[in-house]
mmCIF file of N, CA and C in Angstrom:
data_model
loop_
_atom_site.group_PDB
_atom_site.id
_atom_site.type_symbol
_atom_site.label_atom_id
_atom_site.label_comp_id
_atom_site.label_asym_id
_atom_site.label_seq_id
_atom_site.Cartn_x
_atom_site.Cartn_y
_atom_site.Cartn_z
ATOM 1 N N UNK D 205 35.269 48.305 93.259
ATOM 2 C CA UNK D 205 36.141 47.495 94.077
ATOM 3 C C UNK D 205 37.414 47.198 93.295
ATOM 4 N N UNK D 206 38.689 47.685 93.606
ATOM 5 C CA UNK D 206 39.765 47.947 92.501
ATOM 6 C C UNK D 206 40.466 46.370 93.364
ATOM 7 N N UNK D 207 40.133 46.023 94.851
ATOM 8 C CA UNK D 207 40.624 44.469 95.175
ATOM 9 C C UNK D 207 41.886 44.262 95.324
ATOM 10 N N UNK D 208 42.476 45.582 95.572
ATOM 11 C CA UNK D 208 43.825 46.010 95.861
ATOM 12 C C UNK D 208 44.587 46.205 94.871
ATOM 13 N N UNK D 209 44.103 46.240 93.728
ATOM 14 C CA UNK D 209 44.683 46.402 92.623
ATOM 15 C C UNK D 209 45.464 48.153 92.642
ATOM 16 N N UNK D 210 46.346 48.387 91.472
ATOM 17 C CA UNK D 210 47.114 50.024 91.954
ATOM 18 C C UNK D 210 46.095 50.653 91.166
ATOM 19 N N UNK D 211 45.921 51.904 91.457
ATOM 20 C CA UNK D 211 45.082 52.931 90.689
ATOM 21 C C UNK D 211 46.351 54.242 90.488
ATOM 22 N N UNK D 212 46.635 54.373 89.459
ATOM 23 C CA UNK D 212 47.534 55.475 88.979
ATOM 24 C C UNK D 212 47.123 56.392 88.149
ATOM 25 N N UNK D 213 47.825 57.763 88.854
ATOM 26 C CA UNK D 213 47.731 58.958 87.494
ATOM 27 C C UNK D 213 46.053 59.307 87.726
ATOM 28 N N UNK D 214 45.428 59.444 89.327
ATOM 29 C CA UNK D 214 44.542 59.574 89.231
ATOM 30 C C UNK D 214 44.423 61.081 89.669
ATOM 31 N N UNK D 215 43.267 61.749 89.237
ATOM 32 C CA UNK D 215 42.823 63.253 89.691
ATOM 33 C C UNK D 215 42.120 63.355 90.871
ATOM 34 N N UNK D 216 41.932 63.283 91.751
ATOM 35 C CA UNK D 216 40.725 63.291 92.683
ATOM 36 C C UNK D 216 40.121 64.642 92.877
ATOM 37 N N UNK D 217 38.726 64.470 92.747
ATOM 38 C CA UNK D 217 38.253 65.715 93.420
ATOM 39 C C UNK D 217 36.481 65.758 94.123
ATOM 40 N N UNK D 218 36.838 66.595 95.333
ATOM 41 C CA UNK D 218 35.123 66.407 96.195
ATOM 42 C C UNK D 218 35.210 64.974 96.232
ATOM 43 N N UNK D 219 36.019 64.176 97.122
ATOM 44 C CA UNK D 219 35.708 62.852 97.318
ATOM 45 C C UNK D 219 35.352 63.105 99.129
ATOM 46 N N UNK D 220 34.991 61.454 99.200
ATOM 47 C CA UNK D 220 35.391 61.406 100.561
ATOM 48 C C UNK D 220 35.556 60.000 100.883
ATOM 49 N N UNK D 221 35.446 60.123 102.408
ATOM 50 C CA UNK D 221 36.348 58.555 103.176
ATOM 51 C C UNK D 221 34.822 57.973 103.684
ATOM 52 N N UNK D 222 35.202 56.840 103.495
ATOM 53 C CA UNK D 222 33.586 56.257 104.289
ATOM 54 C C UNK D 222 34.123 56.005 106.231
ATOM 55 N N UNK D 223 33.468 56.861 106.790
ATOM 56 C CA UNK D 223 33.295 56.834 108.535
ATOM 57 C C UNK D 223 32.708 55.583 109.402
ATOM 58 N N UNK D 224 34.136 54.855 109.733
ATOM 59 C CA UNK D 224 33.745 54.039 110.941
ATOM 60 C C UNK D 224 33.122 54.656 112.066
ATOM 61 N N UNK D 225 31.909 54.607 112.671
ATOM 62 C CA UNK D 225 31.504 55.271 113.466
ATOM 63 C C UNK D 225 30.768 54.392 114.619
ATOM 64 N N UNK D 226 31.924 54.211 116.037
ATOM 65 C CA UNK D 226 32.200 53.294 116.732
ATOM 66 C C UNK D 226 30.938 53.312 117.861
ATOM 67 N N UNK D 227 31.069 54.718 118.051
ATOM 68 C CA UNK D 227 29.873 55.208 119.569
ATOM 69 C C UNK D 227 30.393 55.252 120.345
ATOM 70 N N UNK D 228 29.580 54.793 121.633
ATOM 71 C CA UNK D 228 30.161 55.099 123.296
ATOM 72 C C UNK D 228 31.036 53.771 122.960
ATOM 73 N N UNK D 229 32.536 53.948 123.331
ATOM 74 C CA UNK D 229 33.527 52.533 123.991
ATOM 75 C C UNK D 229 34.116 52.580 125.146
ATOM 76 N N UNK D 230 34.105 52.067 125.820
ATOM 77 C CA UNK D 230 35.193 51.595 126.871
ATOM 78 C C UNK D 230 35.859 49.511 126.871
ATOM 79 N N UNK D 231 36.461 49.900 127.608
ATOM 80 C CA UNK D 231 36.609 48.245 127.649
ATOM 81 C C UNK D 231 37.579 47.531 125.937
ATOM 82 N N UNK D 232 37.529 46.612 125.826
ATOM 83 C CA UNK D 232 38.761 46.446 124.691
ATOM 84 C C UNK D 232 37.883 47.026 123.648
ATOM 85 N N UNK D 233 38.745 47.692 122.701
ATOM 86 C CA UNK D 233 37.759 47.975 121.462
ATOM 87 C C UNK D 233 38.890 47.929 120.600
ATOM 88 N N UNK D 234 38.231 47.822 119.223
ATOM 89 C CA UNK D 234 39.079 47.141 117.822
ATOM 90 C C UNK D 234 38.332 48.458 117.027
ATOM 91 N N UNK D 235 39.569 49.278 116.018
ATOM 92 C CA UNK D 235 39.423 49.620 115.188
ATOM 93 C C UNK D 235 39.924 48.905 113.479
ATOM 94 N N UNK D 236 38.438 48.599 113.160
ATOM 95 C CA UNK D 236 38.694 47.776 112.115
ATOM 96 C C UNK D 236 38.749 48.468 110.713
ATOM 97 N N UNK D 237 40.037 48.404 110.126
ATOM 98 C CA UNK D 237 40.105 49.869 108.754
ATOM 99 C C UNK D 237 39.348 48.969 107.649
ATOM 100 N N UNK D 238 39.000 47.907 108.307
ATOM 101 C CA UNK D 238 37.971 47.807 106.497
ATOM 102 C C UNK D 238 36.861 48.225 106.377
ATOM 103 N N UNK D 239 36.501 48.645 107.467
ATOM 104 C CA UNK D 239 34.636 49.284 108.022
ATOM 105 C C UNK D 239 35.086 51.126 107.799
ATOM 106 N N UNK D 240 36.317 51.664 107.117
ATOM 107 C CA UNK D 240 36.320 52.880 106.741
ATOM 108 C C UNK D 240 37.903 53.387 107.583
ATOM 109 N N UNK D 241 38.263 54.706 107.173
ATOM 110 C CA UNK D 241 39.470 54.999 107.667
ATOM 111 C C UNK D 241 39.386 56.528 107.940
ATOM 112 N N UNK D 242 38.551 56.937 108.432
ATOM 113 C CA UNK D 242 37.726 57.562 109.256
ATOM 114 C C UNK D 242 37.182 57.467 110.566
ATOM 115 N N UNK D 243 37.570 57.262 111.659
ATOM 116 C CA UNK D 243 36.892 56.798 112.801
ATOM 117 C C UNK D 243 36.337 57.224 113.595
ATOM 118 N N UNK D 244 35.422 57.478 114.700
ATOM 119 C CA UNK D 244 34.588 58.176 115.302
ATOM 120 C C UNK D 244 34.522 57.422 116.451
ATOM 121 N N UNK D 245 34.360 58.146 117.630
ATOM 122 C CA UNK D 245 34.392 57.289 119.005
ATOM 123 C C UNK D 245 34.063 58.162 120.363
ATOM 124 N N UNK D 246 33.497 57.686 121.231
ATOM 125 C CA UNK D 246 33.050 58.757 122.517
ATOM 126 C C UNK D 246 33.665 57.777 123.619
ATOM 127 N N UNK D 247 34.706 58.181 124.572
ATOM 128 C CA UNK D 247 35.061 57.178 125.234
ATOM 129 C C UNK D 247 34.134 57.635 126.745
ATOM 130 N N UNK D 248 34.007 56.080 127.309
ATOM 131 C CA UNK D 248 33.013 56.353 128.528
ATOM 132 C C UNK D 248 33.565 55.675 129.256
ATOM 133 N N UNK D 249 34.754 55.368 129.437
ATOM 134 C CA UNK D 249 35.472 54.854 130.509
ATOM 135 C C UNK D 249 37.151 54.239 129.604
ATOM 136 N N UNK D 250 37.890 53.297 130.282
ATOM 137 C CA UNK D 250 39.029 52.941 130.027
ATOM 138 C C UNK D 250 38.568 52.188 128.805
ATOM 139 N N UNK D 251 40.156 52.697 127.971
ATOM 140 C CA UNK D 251 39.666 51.493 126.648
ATOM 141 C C UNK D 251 40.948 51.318 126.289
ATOM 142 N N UNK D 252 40.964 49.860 125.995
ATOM 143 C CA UNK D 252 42.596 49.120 125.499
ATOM 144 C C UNK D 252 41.938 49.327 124.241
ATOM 145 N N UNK D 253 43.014 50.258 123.239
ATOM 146 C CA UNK D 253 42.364 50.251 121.480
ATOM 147 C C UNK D 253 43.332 49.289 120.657
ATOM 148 N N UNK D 254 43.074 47.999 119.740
ATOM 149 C CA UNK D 254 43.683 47.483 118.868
ATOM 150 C C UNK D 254 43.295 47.810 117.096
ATOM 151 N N UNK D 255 43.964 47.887 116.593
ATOM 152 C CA UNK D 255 43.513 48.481 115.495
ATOM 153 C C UNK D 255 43.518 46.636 114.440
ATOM 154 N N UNK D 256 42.652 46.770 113.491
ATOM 155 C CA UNK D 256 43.125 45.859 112.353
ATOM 156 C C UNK D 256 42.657 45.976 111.535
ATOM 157 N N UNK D 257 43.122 45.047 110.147
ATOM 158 C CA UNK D 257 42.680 45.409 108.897
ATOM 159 C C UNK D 257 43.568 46.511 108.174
ATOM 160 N N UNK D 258 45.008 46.175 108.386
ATOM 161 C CA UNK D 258 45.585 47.405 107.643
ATOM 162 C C UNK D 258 46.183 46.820 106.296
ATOM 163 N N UNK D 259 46.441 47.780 105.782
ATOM 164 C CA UNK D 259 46.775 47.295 103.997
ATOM 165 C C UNK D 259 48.106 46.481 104.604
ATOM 166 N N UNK D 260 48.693 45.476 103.253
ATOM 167 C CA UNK D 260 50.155 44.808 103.406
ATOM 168 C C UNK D 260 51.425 45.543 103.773
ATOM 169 N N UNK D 261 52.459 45.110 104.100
ATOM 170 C CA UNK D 261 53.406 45.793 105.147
ATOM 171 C C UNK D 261 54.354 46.642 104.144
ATOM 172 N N UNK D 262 53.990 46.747 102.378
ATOM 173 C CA UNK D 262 55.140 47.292 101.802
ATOM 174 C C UNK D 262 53.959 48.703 101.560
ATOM 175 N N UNK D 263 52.969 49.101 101.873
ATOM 176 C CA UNK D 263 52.467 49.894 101.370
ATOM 177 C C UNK D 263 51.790 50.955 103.137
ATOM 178 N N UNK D 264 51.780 52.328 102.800
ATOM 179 C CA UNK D 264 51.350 53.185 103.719
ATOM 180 C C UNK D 264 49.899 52.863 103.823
ATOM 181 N N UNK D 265 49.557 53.108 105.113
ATOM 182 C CA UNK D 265 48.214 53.063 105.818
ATOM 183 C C UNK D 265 47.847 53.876 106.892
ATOM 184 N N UNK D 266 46.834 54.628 106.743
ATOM 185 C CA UNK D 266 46.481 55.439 107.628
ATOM 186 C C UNK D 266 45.340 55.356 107.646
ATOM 187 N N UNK D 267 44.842 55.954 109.102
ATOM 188 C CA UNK D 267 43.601 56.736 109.565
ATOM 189 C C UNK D 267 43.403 57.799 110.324
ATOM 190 N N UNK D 268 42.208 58.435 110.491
ATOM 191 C CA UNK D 268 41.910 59.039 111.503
ATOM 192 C C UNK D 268 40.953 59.092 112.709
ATOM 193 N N UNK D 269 41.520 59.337 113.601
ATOM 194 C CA UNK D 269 40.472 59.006 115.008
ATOM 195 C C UNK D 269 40.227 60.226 115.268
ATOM 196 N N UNK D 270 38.512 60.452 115.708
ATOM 197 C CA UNK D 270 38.203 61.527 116.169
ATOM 198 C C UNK D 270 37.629 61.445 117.182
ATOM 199 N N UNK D 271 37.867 61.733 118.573
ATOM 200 C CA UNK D 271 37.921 61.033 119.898
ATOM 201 C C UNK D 271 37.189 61.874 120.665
ATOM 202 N N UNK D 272 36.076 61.567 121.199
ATOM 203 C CA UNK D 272 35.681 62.605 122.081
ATOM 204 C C UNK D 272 35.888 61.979 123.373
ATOM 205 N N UNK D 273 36.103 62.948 124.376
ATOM 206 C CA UNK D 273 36.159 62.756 125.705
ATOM 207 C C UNK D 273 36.924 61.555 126.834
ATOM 208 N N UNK D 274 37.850 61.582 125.456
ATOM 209 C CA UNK D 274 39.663 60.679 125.618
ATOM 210 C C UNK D 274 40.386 60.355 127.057
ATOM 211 N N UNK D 275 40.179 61.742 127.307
ATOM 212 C CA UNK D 275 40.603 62.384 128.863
ATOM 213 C C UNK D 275 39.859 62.188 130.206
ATOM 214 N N UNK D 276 39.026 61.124 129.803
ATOM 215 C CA UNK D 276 37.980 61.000 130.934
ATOM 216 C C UNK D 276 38.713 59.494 131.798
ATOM 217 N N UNK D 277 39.308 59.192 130.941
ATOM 218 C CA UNK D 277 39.673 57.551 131.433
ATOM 219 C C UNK D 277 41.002 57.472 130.759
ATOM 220 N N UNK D 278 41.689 56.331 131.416
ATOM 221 C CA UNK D 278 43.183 56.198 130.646
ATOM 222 C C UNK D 278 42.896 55.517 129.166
ATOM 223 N N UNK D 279 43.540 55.594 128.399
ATOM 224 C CA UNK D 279 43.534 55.474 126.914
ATOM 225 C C UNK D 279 44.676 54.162 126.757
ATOM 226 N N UNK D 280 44.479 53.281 126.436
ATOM 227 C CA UNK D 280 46.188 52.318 126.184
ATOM 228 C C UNK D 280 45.293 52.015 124.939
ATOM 229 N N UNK D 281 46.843 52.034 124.156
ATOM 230 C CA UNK D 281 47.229 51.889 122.824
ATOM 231 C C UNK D 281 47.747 50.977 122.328
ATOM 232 N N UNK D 282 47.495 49.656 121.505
ATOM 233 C CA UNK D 282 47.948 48.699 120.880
ATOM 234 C C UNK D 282 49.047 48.964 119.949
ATOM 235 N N UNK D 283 50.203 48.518 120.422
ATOM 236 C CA UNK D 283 51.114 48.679 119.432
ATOM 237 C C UNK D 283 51.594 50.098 117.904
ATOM 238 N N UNK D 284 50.995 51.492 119.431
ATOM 239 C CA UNK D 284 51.553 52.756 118.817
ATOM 240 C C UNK D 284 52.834 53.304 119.160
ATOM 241 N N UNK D 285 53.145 53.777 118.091
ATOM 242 C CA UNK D 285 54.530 54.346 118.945
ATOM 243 C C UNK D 285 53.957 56.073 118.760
ATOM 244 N N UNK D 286 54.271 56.985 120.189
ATOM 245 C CA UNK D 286 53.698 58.223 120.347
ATOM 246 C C UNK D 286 55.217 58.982 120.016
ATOM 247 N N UNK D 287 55.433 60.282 119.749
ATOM 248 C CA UNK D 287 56.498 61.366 120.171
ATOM 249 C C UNK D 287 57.122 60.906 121.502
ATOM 250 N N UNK D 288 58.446 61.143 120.970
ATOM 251 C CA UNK D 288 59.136 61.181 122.857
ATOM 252 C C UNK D 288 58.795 59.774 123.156
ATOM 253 N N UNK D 289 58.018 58.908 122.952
ATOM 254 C CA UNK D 289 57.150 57.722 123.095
ATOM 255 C C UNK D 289 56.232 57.840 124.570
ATOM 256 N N UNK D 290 55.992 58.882 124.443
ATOM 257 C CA UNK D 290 54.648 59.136 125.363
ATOM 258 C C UNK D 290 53.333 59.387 124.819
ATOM 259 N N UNK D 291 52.197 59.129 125.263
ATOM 260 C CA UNK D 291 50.977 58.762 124.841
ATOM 261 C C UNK D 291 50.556 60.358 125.093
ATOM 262 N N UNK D 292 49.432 61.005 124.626
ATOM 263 C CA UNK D 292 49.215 62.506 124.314
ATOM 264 C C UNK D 292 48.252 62.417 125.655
ATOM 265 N N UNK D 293 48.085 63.853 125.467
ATOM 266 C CA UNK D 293 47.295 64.081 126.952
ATOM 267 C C UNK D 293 46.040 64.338 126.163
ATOM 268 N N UNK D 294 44.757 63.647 126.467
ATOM 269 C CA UNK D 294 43.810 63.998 125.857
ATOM 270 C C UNK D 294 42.576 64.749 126.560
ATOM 271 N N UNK D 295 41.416 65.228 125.704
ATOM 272 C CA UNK D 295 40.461 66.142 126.691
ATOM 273 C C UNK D 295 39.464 65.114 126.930
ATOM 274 N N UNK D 296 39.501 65.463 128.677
ATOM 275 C CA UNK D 296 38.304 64.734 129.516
ATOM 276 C C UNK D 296 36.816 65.829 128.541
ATOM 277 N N UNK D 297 36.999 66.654 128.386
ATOM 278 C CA UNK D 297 35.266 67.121 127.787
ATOM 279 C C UNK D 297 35.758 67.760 126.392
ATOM 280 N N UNK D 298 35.733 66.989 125.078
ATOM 281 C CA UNK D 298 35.569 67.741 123.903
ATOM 282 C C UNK D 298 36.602 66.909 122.807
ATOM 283 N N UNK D 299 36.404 67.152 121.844
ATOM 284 C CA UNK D 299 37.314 66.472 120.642
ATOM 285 C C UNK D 299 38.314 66.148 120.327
ATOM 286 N N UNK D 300 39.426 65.518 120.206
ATOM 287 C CA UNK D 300 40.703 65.223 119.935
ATOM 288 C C UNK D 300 40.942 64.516 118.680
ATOM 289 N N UNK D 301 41.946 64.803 117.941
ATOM 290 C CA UNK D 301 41.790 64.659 116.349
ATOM 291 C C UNK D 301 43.149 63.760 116.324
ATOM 292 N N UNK D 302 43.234 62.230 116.503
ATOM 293 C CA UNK D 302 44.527 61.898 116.278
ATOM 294 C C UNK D 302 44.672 61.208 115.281
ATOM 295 N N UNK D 303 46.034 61.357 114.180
ATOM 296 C CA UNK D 303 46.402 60.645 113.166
ATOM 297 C C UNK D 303 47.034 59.237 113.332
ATOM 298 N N UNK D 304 46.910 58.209 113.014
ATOM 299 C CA UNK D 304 47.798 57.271 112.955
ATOM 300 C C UNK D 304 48.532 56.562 111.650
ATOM 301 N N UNK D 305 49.314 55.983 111.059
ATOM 302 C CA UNK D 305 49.991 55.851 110.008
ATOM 303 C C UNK D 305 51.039 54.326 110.525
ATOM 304 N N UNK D 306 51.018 53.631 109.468
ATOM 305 C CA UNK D 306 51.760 52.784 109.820
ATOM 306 C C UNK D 306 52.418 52.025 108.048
ATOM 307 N N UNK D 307 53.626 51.425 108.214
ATOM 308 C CA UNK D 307 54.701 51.091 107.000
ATOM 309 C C UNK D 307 54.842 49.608 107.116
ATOM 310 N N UNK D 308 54.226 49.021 107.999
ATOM 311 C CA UNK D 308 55.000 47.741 108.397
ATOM 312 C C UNK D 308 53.680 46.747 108.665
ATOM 313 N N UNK D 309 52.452 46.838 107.686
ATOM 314 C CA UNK D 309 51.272 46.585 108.101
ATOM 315 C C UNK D 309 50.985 46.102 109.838
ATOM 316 N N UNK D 310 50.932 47.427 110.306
ATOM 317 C CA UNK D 310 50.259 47.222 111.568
ATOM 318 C C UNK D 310 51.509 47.062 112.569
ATOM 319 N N UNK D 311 51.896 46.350 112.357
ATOM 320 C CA UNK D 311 52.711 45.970 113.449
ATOM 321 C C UNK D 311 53.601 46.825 114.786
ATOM 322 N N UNK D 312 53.750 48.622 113.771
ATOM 323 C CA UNK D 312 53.637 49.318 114.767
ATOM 324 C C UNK D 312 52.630 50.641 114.045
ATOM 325 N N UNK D 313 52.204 51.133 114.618
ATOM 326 C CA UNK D 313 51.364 52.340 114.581
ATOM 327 C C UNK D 313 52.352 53.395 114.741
ATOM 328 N N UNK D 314 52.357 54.586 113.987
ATOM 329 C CA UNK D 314 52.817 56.478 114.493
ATOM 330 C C UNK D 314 51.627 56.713 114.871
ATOM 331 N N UNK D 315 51.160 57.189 116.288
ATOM 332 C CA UNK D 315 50.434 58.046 116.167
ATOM 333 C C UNK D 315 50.820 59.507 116.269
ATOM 334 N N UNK D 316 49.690 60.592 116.217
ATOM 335 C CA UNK D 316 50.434 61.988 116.270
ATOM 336 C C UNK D 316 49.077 62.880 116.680
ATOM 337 N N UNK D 317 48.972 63.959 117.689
ATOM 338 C CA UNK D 317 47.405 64.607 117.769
ATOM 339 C C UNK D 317 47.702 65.670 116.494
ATOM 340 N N UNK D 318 46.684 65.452 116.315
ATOM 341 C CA UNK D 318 46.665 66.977 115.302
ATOM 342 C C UNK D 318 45.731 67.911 115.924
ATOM 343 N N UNK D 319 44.809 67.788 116.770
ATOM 344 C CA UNK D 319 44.044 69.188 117.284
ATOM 345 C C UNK D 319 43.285 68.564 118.728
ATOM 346 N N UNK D 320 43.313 69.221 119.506
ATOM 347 C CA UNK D 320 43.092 69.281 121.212
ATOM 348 C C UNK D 320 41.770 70.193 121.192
ATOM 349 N N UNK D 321 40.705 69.825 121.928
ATOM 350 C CA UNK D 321 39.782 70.594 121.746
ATOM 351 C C UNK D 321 39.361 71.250 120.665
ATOM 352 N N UNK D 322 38.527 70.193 119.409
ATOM 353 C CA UNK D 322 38.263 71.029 118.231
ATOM 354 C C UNK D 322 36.417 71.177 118.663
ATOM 355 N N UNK D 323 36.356 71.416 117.672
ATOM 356 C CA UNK D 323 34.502 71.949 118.182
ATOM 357 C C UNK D 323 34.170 71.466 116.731
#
């Protein structure tokens, strides 16, 4: 537990991220980055997503959402800003891989898809 302390001049190798792994959501749901920054999720109807728990506003923060079945229901987004500032078209049957990143702890989200139907 480094407790936010800086870790410098480090090598990494064969690591990994510990996986928030949410299940079936619909309805409001909270992605909380202290439960991992990794996320996992099956949507089964509409879901308003808020994210929290992001590092302080002078330092980068990210995660990743790996979304299955996005496209089945409308998706609203807590305080993301999308491309173009439109929200992505996601798949009603199969995986969607979206990044989010934020500079300003939280306050606004980038999101971005990185892959549409992965398997």
């Amino acid at each position: 537990n480094f407790a936010d302390n800086i870790l410098q001049r480090a090598n990494l190798k064969d690591y990994g991220e510990v996986t928030n792994a949410l299940g079936s959501v619909s309805g409001g749901t909270t992605i909380n980055l202290e439960l991992g920054n990794s996320v996992t999720a099956t949507a089964t109807g509409a879901v308003t997503w808020t994210i929290s728990g992001p590092t302080a506003s002078d330092e980068l923060c990210g995660f990743v959402l790996f979304l299955t079945n996005g496209g089945t229901a409308t998706q609203t987004w807590t305080d993301v800003d999308w491309p173009s500032a439109t929200a992505p078209t996601l798949s009603a049957s199969g995986l969607d891989i979206i990044v989010f990143q934020t500079i300003d702890g939280g306050t606004t989200w980038h999101g971005q898809i990185a892959s549409t139907l992965s398997s």
